[in-house]
XYZ file of C-alpha atoms in Angstrom:
136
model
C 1.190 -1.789 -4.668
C -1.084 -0.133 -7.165
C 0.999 2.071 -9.824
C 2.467 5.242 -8.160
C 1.173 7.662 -10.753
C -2.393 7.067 -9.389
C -3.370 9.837 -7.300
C -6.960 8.826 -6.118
C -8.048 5.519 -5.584
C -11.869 4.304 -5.123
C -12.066 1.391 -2.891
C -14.818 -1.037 -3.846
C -14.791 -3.502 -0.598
C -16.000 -4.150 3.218
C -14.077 -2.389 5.796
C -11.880 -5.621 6.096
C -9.623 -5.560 3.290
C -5.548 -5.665 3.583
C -4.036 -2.708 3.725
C -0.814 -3.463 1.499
C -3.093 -2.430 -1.546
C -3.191 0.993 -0.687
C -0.350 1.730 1.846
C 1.111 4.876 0.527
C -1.847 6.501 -0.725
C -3.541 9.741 0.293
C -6.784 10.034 -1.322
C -8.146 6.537 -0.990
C -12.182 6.531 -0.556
C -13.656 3.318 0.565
C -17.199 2.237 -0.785
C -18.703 -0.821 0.900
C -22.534 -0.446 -0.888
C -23.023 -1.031 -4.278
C -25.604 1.112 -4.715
C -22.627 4.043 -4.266
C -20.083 2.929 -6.481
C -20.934 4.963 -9.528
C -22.349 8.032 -7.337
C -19.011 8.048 -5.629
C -16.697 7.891 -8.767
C -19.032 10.854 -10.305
C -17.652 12.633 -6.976
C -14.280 11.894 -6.794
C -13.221 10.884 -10.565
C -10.529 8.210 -9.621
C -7.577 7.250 -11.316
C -8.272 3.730 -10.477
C -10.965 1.531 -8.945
C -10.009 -1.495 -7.029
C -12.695 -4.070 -6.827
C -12.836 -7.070 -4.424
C -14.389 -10.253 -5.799
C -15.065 -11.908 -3.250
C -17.219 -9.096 -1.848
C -19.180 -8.200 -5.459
C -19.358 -11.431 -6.822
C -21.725 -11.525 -9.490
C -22.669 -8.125 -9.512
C -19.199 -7.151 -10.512
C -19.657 -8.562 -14.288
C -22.817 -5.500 -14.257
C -20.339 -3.048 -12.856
C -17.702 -3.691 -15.437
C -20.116 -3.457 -18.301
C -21.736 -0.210 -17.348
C -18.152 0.996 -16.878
C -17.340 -0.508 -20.401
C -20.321 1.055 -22.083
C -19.649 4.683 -21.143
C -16.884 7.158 -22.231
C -16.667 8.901 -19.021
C -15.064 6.275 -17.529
C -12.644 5.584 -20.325
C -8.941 6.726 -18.496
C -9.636 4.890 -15.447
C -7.485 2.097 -14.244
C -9.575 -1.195 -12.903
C -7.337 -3.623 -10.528
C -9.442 -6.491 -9.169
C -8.467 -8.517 -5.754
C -8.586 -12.197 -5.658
C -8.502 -14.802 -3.230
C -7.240 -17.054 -5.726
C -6.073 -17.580 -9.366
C -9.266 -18.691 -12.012
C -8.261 -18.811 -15.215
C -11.897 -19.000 -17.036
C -13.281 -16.408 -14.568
C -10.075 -14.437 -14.607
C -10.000 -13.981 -18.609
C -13.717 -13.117 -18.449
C -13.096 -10.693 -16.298
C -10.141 -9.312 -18.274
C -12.390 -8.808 -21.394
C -14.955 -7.138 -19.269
C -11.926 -3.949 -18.573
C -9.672 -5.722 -15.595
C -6.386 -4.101 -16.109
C -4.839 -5.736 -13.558
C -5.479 -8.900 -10.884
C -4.063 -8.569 -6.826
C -4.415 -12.124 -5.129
C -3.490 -13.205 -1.497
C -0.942 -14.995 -2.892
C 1.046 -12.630 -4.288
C 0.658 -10.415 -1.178
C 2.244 -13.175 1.116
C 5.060 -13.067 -1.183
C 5.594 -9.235 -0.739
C 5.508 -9.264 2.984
C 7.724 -12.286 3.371
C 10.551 -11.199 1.342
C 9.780 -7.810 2.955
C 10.657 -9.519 6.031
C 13.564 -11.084 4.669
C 14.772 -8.246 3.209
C 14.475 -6.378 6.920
C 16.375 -8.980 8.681
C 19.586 -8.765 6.066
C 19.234 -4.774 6.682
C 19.023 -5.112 10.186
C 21.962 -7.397 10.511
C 24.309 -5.325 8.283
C 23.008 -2.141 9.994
C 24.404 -3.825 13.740
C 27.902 -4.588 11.590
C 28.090 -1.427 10.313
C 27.536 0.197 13.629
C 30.101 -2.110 15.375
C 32.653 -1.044 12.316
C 31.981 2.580 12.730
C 32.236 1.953 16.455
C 35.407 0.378 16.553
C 37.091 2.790 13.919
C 36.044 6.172 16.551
């Protein structure tokens, strides 16, 4: 779900966290302290850093500002996760270096049209099948 061009990915969440973020993705390094978010990017220099709200809360306005006031982290990517949509939070959080927002929303889309889509392929697959079936 995150762009393809990212190679490494820092994780900023508990060990609960849905997996349709990062499905796909080989170098993905979860961080569940806080204390070892900046530590860890030092060690694995991400491409981006996806943060879950819910989980920081209002220590995530600190992270984004220490990431904001240093040049070293210039070229990373930040996503953020959301339960929901909050438009005054939201923009705050945009001005503080969000590139881009993830809610549950928008991943319940995804997985039902991915469902969708797999029942039309299915179906056409079993026609297809019986075509080639009755041709031989």
């Amino acid at each position: 779900m995150i762009n393809s061009r990212s190679k490494k990915v820092l994780l900023v969440s508990p060990k609960a966290f849905p997996a349709e973020l990062t499905a796909g993705y080989k170098s993905v390094r979860q961080v569940a302290a806080q204390t070892a978010i900046f530590p860890s990017i030092h060690e694995l220099k991400p491409d981006v850093i996806l943060f879950d709200y819910e989980y920081l809360g209002a220590e995530l306005e600190k992270v984004l500002r220490r990431l904001q006031s240093n040049n070293f982290y210039r070229n990373i990517k930040i996503c953020c996760y959301k339960n929901k949509e909050h438009t005054r939070v939201d923009g705050l959080l945009k001005v503080l270096g969000v590139n881009h927002f993830f809610y549950q929303e928008d991943l319940e889309k995804v997985t039902k049209s991915k469902a969708a889509l797999n029942a039309v392929n299915s179906v056409l697959d079993a026609s297809l099948v019986s075509w080639v079936a009755g041709v031989a």
